[in-house]
Short mmCIF file of C-alpha atoms in Angstrom, two decimals:
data_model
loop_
_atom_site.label_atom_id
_atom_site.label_comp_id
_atom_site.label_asym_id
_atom_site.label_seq_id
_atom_site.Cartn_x
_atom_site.Cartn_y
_atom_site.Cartn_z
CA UNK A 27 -11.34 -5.06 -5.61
CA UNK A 28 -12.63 -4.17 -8.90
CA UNK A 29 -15.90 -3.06 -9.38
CA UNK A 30 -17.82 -5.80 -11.34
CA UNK A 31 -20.24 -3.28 -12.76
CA UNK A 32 -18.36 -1.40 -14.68
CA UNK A 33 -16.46 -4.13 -16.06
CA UNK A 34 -18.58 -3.78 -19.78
CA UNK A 35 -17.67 -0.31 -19.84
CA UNK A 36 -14.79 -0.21 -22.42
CA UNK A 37 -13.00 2.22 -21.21
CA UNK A 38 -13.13 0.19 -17.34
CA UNK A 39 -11.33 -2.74 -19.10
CA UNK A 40 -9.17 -0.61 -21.53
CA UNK A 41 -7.59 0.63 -17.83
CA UNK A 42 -7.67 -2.55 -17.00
CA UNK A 43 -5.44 -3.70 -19.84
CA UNK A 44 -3.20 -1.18 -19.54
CA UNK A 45 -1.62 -2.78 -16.55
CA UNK A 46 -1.00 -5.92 -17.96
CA UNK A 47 -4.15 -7.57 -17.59
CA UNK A 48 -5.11 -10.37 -19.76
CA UNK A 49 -8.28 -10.06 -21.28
CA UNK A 50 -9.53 -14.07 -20.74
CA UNK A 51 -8.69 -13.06 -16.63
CA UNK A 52 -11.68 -10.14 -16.87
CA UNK A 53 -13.87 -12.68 -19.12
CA UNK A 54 -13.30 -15.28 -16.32
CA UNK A 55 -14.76 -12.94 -14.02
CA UNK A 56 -17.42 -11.68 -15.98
CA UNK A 57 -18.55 -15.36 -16.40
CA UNK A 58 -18.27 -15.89 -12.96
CA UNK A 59 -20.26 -13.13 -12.38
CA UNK A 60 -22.86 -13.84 -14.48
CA UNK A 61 -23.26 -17.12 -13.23
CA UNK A 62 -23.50 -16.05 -9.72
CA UNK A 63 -26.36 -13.91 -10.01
CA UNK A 64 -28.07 -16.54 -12.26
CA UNK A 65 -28.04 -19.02 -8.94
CA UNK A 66 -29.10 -16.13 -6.78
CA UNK A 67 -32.02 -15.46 -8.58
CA UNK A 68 -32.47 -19.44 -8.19
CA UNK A 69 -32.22 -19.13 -5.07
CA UNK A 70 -34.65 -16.18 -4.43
CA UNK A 71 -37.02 -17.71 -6.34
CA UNK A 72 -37.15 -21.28 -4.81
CA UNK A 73 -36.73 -19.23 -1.20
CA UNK A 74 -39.96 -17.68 -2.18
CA UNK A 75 -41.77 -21.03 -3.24
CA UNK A 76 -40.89 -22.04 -0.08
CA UNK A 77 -42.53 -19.27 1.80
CA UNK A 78 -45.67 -19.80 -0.01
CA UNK A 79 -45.66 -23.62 0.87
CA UNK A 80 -45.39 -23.09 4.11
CA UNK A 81 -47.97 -20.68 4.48
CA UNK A 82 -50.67 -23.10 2.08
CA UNK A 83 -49.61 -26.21 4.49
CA UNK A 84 -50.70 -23.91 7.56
CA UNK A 85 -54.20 -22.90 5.65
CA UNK A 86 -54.75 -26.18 4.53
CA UNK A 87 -56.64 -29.23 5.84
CA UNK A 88 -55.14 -31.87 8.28
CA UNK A 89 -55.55 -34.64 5.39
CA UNK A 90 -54.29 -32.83 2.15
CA UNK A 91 -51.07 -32.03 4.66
CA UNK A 92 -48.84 -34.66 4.01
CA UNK A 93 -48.49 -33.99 0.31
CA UNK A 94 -47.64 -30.23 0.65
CA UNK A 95 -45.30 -31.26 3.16
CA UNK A 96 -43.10 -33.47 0.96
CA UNK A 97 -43.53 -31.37 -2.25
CA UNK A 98 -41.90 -28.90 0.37
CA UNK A 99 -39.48 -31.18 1.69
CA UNK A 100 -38.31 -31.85 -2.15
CA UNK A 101 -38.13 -27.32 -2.21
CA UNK A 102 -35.82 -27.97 0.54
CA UNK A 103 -33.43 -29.99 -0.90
CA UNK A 104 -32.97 -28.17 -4.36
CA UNK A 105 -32.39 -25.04 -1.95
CA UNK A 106 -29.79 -26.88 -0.30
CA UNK A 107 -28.02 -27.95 -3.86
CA UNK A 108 -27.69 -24.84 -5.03
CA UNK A 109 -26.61 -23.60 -2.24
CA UNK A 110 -23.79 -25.74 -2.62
CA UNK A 111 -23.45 -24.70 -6.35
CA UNK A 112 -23.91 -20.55 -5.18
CA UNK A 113 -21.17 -21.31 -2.58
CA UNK A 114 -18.80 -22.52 -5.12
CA UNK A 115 -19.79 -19.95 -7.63
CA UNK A 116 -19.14 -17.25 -5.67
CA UNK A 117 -15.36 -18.15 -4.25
CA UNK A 118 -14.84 -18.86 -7.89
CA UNK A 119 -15.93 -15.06 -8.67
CA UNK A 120 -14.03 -13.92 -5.52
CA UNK A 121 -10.57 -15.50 -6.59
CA UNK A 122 -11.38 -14.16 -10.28
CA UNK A 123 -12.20 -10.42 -9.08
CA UNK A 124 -9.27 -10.81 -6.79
CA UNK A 125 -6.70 -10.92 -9.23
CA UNK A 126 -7.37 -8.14 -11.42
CA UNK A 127 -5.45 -4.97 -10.97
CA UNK A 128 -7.32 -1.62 -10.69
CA UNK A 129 -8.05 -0.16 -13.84
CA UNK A 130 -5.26 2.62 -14.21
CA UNK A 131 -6.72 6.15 -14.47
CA UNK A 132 -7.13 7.89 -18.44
CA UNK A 133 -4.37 10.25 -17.99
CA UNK A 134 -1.54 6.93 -17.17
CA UNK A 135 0.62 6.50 -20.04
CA UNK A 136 0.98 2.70 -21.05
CA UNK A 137 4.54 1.42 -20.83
CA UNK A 138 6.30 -0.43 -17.56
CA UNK A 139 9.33 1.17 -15.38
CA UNK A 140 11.09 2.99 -17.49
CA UNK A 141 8.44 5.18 -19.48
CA UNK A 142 7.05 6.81 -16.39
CA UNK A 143 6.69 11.02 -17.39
CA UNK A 144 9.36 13.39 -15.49
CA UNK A 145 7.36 15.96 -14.20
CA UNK A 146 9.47 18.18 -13.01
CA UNK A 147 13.42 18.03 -11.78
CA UNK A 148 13.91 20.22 -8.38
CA UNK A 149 17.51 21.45 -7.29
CA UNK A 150 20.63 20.75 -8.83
CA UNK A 151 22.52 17.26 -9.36
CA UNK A 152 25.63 17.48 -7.55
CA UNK A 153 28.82 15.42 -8.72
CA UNK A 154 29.98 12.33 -6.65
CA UNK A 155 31.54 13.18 -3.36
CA UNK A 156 34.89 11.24 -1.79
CA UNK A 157 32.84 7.90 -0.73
CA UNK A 158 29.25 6.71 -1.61
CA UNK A 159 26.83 5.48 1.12
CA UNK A 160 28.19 3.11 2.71
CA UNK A 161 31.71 3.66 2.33
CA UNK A 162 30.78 6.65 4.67
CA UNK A 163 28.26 4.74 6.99
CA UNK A 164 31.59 2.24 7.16
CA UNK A 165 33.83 5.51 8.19
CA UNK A 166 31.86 7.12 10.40
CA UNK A 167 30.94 3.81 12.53
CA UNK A 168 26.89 5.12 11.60
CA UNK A 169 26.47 1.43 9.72
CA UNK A 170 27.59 -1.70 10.44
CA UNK A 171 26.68 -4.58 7.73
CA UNK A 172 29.02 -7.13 7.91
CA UNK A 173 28.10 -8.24 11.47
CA UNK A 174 24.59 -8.08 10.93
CA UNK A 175 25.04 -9.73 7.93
CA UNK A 176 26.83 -12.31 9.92
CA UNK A 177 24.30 -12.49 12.43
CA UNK A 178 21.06 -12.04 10.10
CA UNK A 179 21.93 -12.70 6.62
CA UNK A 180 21.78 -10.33 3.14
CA UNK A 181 20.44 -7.02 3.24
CA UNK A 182 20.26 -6.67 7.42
CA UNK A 183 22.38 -3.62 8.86
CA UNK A 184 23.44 -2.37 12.63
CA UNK A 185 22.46 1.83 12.75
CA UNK A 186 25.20 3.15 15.22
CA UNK A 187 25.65 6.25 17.27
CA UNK A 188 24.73 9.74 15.59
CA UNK A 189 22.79 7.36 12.64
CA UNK A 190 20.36 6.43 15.57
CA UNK A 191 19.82 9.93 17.07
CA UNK A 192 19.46 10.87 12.46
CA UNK A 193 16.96 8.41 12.54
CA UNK A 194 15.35 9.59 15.56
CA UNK A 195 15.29 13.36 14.61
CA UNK A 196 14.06 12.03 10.91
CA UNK A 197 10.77 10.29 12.35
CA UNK A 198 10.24 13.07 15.39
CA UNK A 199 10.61 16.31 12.60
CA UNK A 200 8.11 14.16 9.88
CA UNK A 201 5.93 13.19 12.21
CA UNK A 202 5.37 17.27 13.15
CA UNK A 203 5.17 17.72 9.92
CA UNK A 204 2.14 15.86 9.24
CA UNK A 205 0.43 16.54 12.59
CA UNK A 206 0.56 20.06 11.55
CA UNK A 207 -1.01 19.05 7.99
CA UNK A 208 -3.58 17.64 10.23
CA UNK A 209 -2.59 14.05 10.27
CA UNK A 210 -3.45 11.69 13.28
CA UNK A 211 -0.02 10.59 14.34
CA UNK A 212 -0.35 6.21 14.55
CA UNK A 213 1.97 3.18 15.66
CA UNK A 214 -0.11 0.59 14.28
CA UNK A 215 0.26 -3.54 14.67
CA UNK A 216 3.02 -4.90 12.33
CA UNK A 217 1.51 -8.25 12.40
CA UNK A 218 -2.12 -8.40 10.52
CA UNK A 219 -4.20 -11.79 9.38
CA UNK A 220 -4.58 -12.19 5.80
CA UNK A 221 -7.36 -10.64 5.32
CA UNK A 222 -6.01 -7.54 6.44
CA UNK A 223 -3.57 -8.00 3.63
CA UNK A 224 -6.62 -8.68 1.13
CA UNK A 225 -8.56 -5.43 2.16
CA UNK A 226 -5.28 -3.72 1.47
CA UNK A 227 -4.71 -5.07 -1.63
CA UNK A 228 -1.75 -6.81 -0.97
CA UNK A 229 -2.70 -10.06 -1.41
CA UNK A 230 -2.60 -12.51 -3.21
CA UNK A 231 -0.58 -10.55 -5.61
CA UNK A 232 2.32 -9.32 -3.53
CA UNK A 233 2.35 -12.46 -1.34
CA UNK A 234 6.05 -13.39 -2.67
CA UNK A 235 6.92 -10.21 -0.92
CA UNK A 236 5.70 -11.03 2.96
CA UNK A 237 6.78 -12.65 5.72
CA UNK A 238 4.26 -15.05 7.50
CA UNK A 239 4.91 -15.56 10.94
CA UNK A 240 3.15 -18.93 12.45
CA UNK A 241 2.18 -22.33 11.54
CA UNK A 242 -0.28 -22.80 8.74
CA UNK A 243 -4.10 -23.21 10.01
CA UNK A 244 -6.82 -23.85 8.08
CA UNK A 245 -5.29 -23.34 5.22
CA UNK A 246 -3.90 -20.19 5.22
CA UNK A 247 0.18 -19.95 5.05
CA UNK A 248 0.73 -18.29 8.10
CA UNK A 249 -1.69 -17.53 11.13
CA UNK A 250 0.05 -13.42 10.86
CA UNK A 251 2.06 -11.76 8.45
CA UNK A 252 4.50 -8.78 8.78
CA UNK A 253 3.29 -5.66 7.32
CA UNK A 254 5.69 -4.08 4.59
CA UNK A 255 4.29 -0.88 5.24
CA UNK A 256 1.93 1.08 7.93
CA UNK A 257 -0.52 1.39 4.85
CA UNK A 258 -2.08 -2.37 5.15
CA UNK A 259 -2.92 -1.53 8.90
CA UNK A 260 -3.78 1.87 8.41
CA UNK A 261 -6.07 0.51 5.64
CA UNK A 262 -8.10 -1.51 8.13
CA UNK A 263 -8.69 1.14 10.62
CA UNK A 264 -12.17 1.72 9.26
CA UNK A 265 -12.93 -1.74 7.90
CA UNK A 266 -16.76 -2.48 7.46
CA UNK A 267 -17.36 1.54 9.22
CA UNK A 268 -19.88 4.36 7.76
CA UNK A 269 -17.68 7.78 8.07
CA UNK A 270 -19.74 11.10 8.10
CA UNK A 271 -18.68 13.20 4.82
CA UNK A 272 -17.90 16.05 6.44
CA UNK A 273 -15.23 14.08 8.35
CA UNK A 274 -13.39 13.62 5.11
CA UNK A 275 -10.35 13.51 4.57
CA UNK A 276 -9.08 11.98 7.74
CA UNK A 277 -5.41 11.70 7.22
CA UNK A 278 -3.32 9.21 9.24
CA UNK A 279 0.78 9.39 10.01
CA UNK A 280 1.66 5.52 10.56
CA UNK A 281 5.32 4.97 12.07
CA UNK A 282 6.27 1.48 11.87
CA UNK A 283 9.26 -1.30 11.40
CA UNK A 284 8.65 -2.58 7.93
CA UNK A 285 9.10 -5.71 6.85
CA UNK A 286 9.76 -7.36 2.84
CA UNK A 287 11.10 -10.14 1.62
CA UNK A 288 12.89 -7.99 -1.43
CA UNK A 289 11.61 -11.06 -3.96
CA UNK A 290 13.08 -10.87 -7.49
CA UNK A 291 15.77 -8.56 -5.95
CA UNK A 292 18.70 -10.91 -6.12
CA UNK A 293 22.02 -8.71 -6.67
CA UNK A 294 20.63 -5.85 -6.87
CA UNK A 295 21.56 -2.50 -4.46
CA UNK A 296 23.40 -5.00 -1.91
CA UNK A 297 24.97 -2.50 -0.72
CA UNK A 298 24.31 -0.15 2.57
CA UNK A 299 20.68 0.77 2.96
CA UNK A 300 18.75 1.49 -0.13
CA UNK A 301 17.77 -1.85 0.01
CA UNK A 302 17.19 -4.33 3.24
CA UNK A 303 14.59 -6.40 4.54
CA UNK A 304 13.78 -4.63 7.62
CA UNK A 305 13.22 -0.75 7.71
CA UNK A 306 11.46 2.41 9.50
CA UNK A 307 8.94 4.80 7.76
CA UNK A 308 6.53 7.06 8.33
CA UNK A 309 3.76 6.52 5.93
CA UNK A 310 0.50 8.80 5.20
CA UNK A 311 -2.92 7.43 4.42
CA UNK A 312 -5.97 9.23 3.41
CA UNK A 313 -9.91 8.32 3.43
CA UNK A 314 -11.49 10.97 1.21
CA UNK A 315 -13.95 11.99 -1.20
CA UNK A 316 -14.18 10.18 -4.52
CA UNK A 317 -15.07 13.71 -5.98
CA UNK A 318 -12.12 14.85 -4.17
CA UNK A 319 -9.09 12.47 -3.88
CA UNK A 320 -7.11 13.95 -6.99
CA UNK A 321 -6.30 16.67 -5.39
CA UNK A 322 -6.05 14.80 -2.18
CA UNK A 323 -2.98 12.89 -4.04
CA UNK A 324 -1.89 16.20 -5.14
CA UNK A 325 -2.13 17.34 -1.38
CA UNK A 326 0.05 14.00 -0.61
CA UNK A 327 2.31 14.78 -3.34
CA UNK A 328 2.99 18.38 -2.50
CA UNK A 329 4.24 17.59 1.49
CA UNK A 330 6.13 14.38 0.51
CA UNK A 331 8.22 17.72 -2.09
CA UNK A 332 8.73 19.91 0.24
CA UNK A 333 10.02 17.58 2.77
CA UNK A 334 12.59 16.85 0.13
CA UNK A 335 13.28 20.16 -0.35
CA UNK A 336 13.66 21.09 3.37
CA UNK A 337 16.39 18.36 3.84
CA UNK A 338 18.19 19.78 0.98
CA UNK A 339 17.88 17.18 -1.34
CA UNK A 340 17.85 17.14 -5.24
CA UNK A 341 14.85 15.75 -6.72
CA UNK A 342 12.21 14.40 -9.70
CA UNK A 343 8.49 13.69 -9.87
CA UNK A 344 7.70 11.13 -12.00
CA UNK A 345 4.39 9.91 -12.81
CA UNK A 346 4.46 6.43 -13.57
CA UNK A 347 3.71 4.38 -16.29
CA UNK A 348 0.58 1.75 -15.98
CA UNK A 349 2.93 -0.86 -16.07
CA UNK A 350 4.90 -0.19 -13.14
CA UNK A 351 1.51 0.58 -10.80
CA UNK A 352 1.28 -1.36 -7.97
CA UNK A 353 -2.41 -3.56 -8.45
CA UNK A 354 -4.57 -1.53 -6.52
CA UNK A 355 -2.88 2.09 -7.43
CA UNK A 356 -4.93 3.90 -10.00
CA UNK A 357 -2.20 6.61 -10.37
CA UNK A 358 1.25 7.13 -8.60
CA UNK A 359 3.72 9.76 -8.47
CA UNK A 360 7.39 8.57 -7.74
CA UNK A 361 9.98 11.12 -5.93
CA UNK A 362 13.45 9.91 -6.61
CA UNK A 363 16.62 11.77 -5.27
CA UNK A 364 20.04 12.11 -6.98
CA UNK A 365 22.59 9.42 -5.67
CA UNK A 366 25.80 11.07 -6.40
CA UNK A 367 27.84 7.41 -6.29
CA UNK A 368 25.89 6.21 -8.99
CA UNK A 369 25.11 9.67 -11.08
CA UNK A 370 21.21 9.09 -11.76
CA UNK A 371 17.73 9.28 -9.52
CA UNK A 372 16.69 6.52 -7.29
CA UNK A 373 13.07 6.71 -5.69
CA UNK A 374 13.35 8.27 -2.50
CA UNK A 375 8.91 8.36 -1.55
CA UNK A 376 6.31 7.72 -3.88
CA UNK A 377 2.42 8.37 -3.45
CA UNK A 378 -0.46 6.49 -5.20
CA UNK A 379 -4.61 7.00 -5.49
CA UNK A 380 -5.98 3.63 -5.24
CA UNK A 381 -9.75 5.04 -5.69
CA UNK A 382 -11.77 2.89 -4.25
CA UNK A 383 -10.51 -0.45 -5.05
CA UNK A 384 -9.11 -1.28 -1.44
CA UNK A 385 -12.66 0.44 0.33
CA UNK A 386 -14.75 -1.88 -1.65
CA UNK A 387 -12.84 -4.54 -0.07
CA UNK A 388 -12.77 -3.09 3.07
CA UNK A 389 -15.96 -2.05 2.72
CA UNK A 390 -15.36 1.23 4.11
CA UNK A 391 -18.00 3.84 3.03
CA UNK A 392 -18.96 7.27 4.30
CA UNK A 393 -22.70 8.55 4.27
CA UNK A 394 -23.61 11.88 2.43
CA UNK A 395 -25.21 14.69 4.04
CA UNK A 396 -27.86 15.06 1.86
CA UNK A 397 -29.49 12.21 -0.13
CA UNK A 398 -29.80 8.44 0.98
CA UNK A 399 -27.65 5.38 1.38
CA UNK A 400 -23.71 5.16 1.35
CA UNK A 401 -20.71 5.21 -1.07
CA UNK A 402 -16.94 3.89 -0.99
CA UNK A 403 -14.64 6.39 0.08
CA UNK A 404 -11.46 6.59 -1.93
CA UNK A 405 -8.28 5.93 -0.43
CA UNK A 406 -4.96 7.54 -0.82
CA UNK A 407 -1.53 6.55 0.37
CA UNK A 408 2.25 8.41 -0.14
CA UNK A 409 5.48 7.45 1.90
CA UNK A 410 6.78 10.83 3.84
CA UNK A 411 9.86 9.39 4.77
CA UNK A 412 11.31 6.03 4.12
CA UNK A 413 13.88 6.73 7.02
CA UNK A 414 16.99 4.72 6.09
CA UNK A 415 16.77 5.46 2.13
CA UNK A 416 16.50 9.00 3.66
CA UNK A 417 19.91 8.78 5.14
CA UNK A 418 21.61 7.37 2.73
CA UNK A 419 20.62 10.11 0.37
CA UNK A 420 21.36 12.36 3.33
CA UNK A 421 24.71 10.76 3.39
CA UNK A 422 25.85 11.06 0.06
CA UNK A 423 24.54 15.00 -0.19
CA UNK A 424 25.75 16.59 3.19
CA UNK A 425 29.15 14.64 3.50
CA UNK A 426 32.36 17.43 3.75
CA UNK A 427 34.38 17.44 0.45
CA UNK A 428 36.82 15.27 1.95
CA UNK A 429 34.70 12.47 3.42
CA UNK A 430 35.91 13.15 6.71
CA UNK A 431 32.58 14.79 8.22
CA UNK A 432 28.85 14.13 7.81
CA UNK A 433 27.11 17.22 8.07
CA UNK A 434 23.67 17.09 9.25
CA UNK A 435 20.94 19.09 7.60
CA UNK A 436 19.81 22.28 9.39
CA UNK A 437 16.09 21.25 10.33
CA UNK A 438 17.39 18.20 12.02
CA UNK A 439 19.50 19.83 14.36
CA UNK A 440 16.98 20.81 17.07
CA UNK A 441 15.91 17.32 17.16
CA UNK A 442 19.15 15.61 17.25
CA UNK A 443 21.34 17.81 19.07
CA UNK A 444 24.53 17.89 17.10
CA UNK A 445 25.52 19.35 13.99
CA UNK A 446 28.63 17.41 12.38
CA UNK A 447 29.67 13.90 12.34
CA UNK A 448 33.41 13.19 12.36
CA UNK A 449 35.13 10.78 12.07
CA UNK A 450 36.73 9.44 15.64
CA UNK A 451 40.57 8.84 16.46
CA UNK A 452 42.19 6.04 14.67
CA UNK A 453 39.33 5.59 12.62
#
C-alpha cells in the first residue's frame, strides 16, 4: 500500500503517474484521507467530552444527576453516528489507497513493455536448431500436450521420463544454490485467504489472474485462492512481526506448484511450455533494510545471472519501463534468454524491489538498534528458476545438431544421473 503521507510530495505522485495512474484515483484518496482524519479528530474529541461527563456525574450531587446523565446519553449517540460515518470513511480510503500502484523509483524510464533499457546482452545468440521446443519435447517423449490437453484443457502438459528427473535436478541444484547464498530453503501453502493476496499486493489488481478455490462466504469470491507464485506466501511469513535489524536480510527459497489463470493471454505462446497454467519454481524473497534493498535487488539480480550463465544459456538484463511494473514493484530487472525457434529474447526470471509497499500492508517492521520505535522493512522478490520455461530454453540450446539427442547441461548431471537424451527405437 501506498504511503498516504507522502502523497503531496510531487515527486511521490509524479512516480505514481508514471505507471499509469490517473491523477483523480490519488485525489480520491487524498480526499478520503482527509476526511478520515477529520472524523477521527471528531471522534477524539467527543471520546474526551465523554470522559469528562462521566467523571462530573460521579462528583456531582444525587439531584443535579439526571441532567448530566442525559446530556451524556445524547454524547453517546453522536459517538455512535460517527462511528458509523468513520467506518464508512475509512473502507472508502482503504479501497482508494488500494488501487494505486507503487510509485516507480526516479531512475524508471516512462514507457510500457517495449521501452524497458537493455542492460547488458551475455553470451552469444545461437541460430535455430532442427526442431523448436516442443517439436523436441514431442520427439523425445519428455512432453506430452495433446493428452493433457485432452484431459485438462489449453495450456496443461504431461513432463515424461528424463524431463522429470531435468526438473528434479533443476529445483535440487537451485535450491543449493541459494542455501549457499544463505537462503532458508521453504515449501510454503499454495492455497492463501485473500488477504494474504492483499498483503502481497496481488489483489485486487491481479485478481483476473487467480484461481479461487471454494464457495463464496461473506462476500469474498472464494474462501482460498491458488498462489501464482511462492512470493504471496513467502510475503506473509512475517505478517504483523517486529524483526531485529541485525537479522536483516533474511532471504527465503520458496519451491512451489504455481498456479495462473494466463488472463488476456488468448493465442498467444500455445505452444509447449513457455506458457501454461500450472508450473514449478523456485522463487527468492528478501526482508531487508530500506537503506539497503538496492543493492539487495542487485544481490537478487546478480545470482538469478549467473544461474543463467552456469546452464549455458544466452542472455539480457533489461530494466523495465514504469509501464510494464507489476503494482507493487518499484523497480524490476527482466532476464530473458534467446529462443532460437523464434530468433529474439523471451523472459526467462525477472526480479523486482517493491520497497515497502507490501510491508506496510503486511505490516511487517523491524526495530533499530539504536533509537526508538519501528520502521517497514523493504521487501524484495526475483524468480531463480521458473523450472519449465527453464527447460524449454534448455531444450532449444543443448539439443544435438540433428535433433536426435538432448544434451543435458554439465551442472545437472550429478543431480540427474544421465548425460544425453535420445531418442528411443521407432520413435
Amino acid at each position: 500500500m501506498i504511503d498516504l503521507k507522502r502523497l503531496a510530495e510531487p515527486g511521490y505522485r509524479q512516480g505514481i503517474a508514471k505507471k499509469g495512474c490517473p491523477p483523480e484515483m490519488v485525489d480520491a484518496a487524498v480526499a478520503a484521507d482527509a476526511e478520515c482524519r477529520a472524523l477521527r479528530a471528531q471522534v477524539e474529541e467527543l471520546r474526551a467530552r465523554q470522559n469528562a461527563a462521566s467523571r462530573e456525574i460521579g462528583a456531582a450531587d444525587p439531584r443535579e444527576r439526571p441532567a448530566l446523565i442525559a446530556a451524556a446519553g445524547g454524547l453517546r449517540d453522536q459517538l455512535a453516528t460517527l462511528g458509523v460515518a468513520l467506518a464508512a470513511a475509512e473502507a472508502r480510503l482503504a479501497n482508494a489507497a488500494q488501487r494505486i500502484p507503487n510509485p516507480a523509483h526516479p531512475s524508471v524510464r516512462s514507457g510500457g513493455e517495449d521501452d524497458g533499457e537493455v542492460i547488458r546482452v551475455v553470451g552469444v545468440a545461437g541460430a535455430p536448431r532442427p526442431l523448436d521446443h516442443a517439436e523436441l519435447g514431442e520427439a523425445l517423449g519428455l512432453v506430452d500436450v495433446e493428452r493433457a490437453v485432452r484431459l485438462s484443457g489449453s495450456r496443461f502438459a504431461y513432463l515424461m521420463r528424463e524431463a522429470v528427473m531435468l526438473e528434479l535436478a533443476l529445483v535440487s541444484w537451485v535450491m543449493g544454490r541459494l542455501v549457499d547464498e544463505g537462503f532458508v530453503p521453504v515449501i510454503p501453502p499454495v492455497l492463501v485467504r485473500e488477504e494474504t493476496m492483499e498483503a502481497a499486493g496481488f489483489f485486487p489488481t491481479e485478481r483476473a489472474q487467480v484461481y479461487g478455490v471454494g464457495s463464496a462466504t461473506e462476500g469474498a469470491l472464494a474462501e482460498l485462492y491458488l498462489v501464482g507464485t511462492a512470493e504471496v506466501p513467502l510475503a506473509g511469513l512475517h505478517v504483523e512481526e517486529i524483526l531485529a535489524e541485525g537479522d536483516l536480510p533474511l532471504r527465503y527459497g520458496g519451491f512451489s506448484t504455481c498456479f495462473r489463470r494466463e488472463a488476456g493471454t488468448y493465442g498467444k505462446d500455445t505452444r509447449g511450455l513457455f506458457r501454461v497454467h500450472q508450473f514449478d519454481k523456485v522463487e527468492m524473497f528478501s526482508y531487508a533494510h530500506p537503506e539497503r534493498s538496492d543493492a539487495e535487488h542487485e544481490a537478487l539480480l546478480a545470482l538469478e545471472e549467473s544461474i543463467l550463465t552456469d546452464l549455458g544459456l544466452p542472455y539480457r538484463v533489461v530494466a523495465m519501463a514504469a509501464g510494464d511494473l507489476a503494482a507493487p514493484a518499484a523497480r524490476k530487472y527482466d532476464l530473458e534468454v534467446w529462443l532460437p525457434s523464434e530468433g529474439r529474447f523471451r523472459e526467462a526470471t525477472s526480479c523486482s524491489n517493491y520497497t515497502d509497499f507490501a510491508a506496510r500492508r503486511a505490516r511487517t517492521r523491524y526495530r533499530p538498534s539504536a533509537g526508538d520505535g519501528t520502521r517497514l522493512v523493504h521487501t524484495l522478490n526475483g524468480t531463480a528458476c521458473a523450472v519449465g520455461r527453464t527447460l524449454l530454453f534448455i531444450f532449444e540450446h543443448w539439443q544435438e545438431p540433428d535433433g536426435a539427442a538432448l544434451v543435458v547441461p554439465p551442472v545437472l548431471r550429478p543431480f540427474c544421473g544421465f548425460e544425453r537424451v535420445a531418442r528411443r527405437a521407432g520413435d
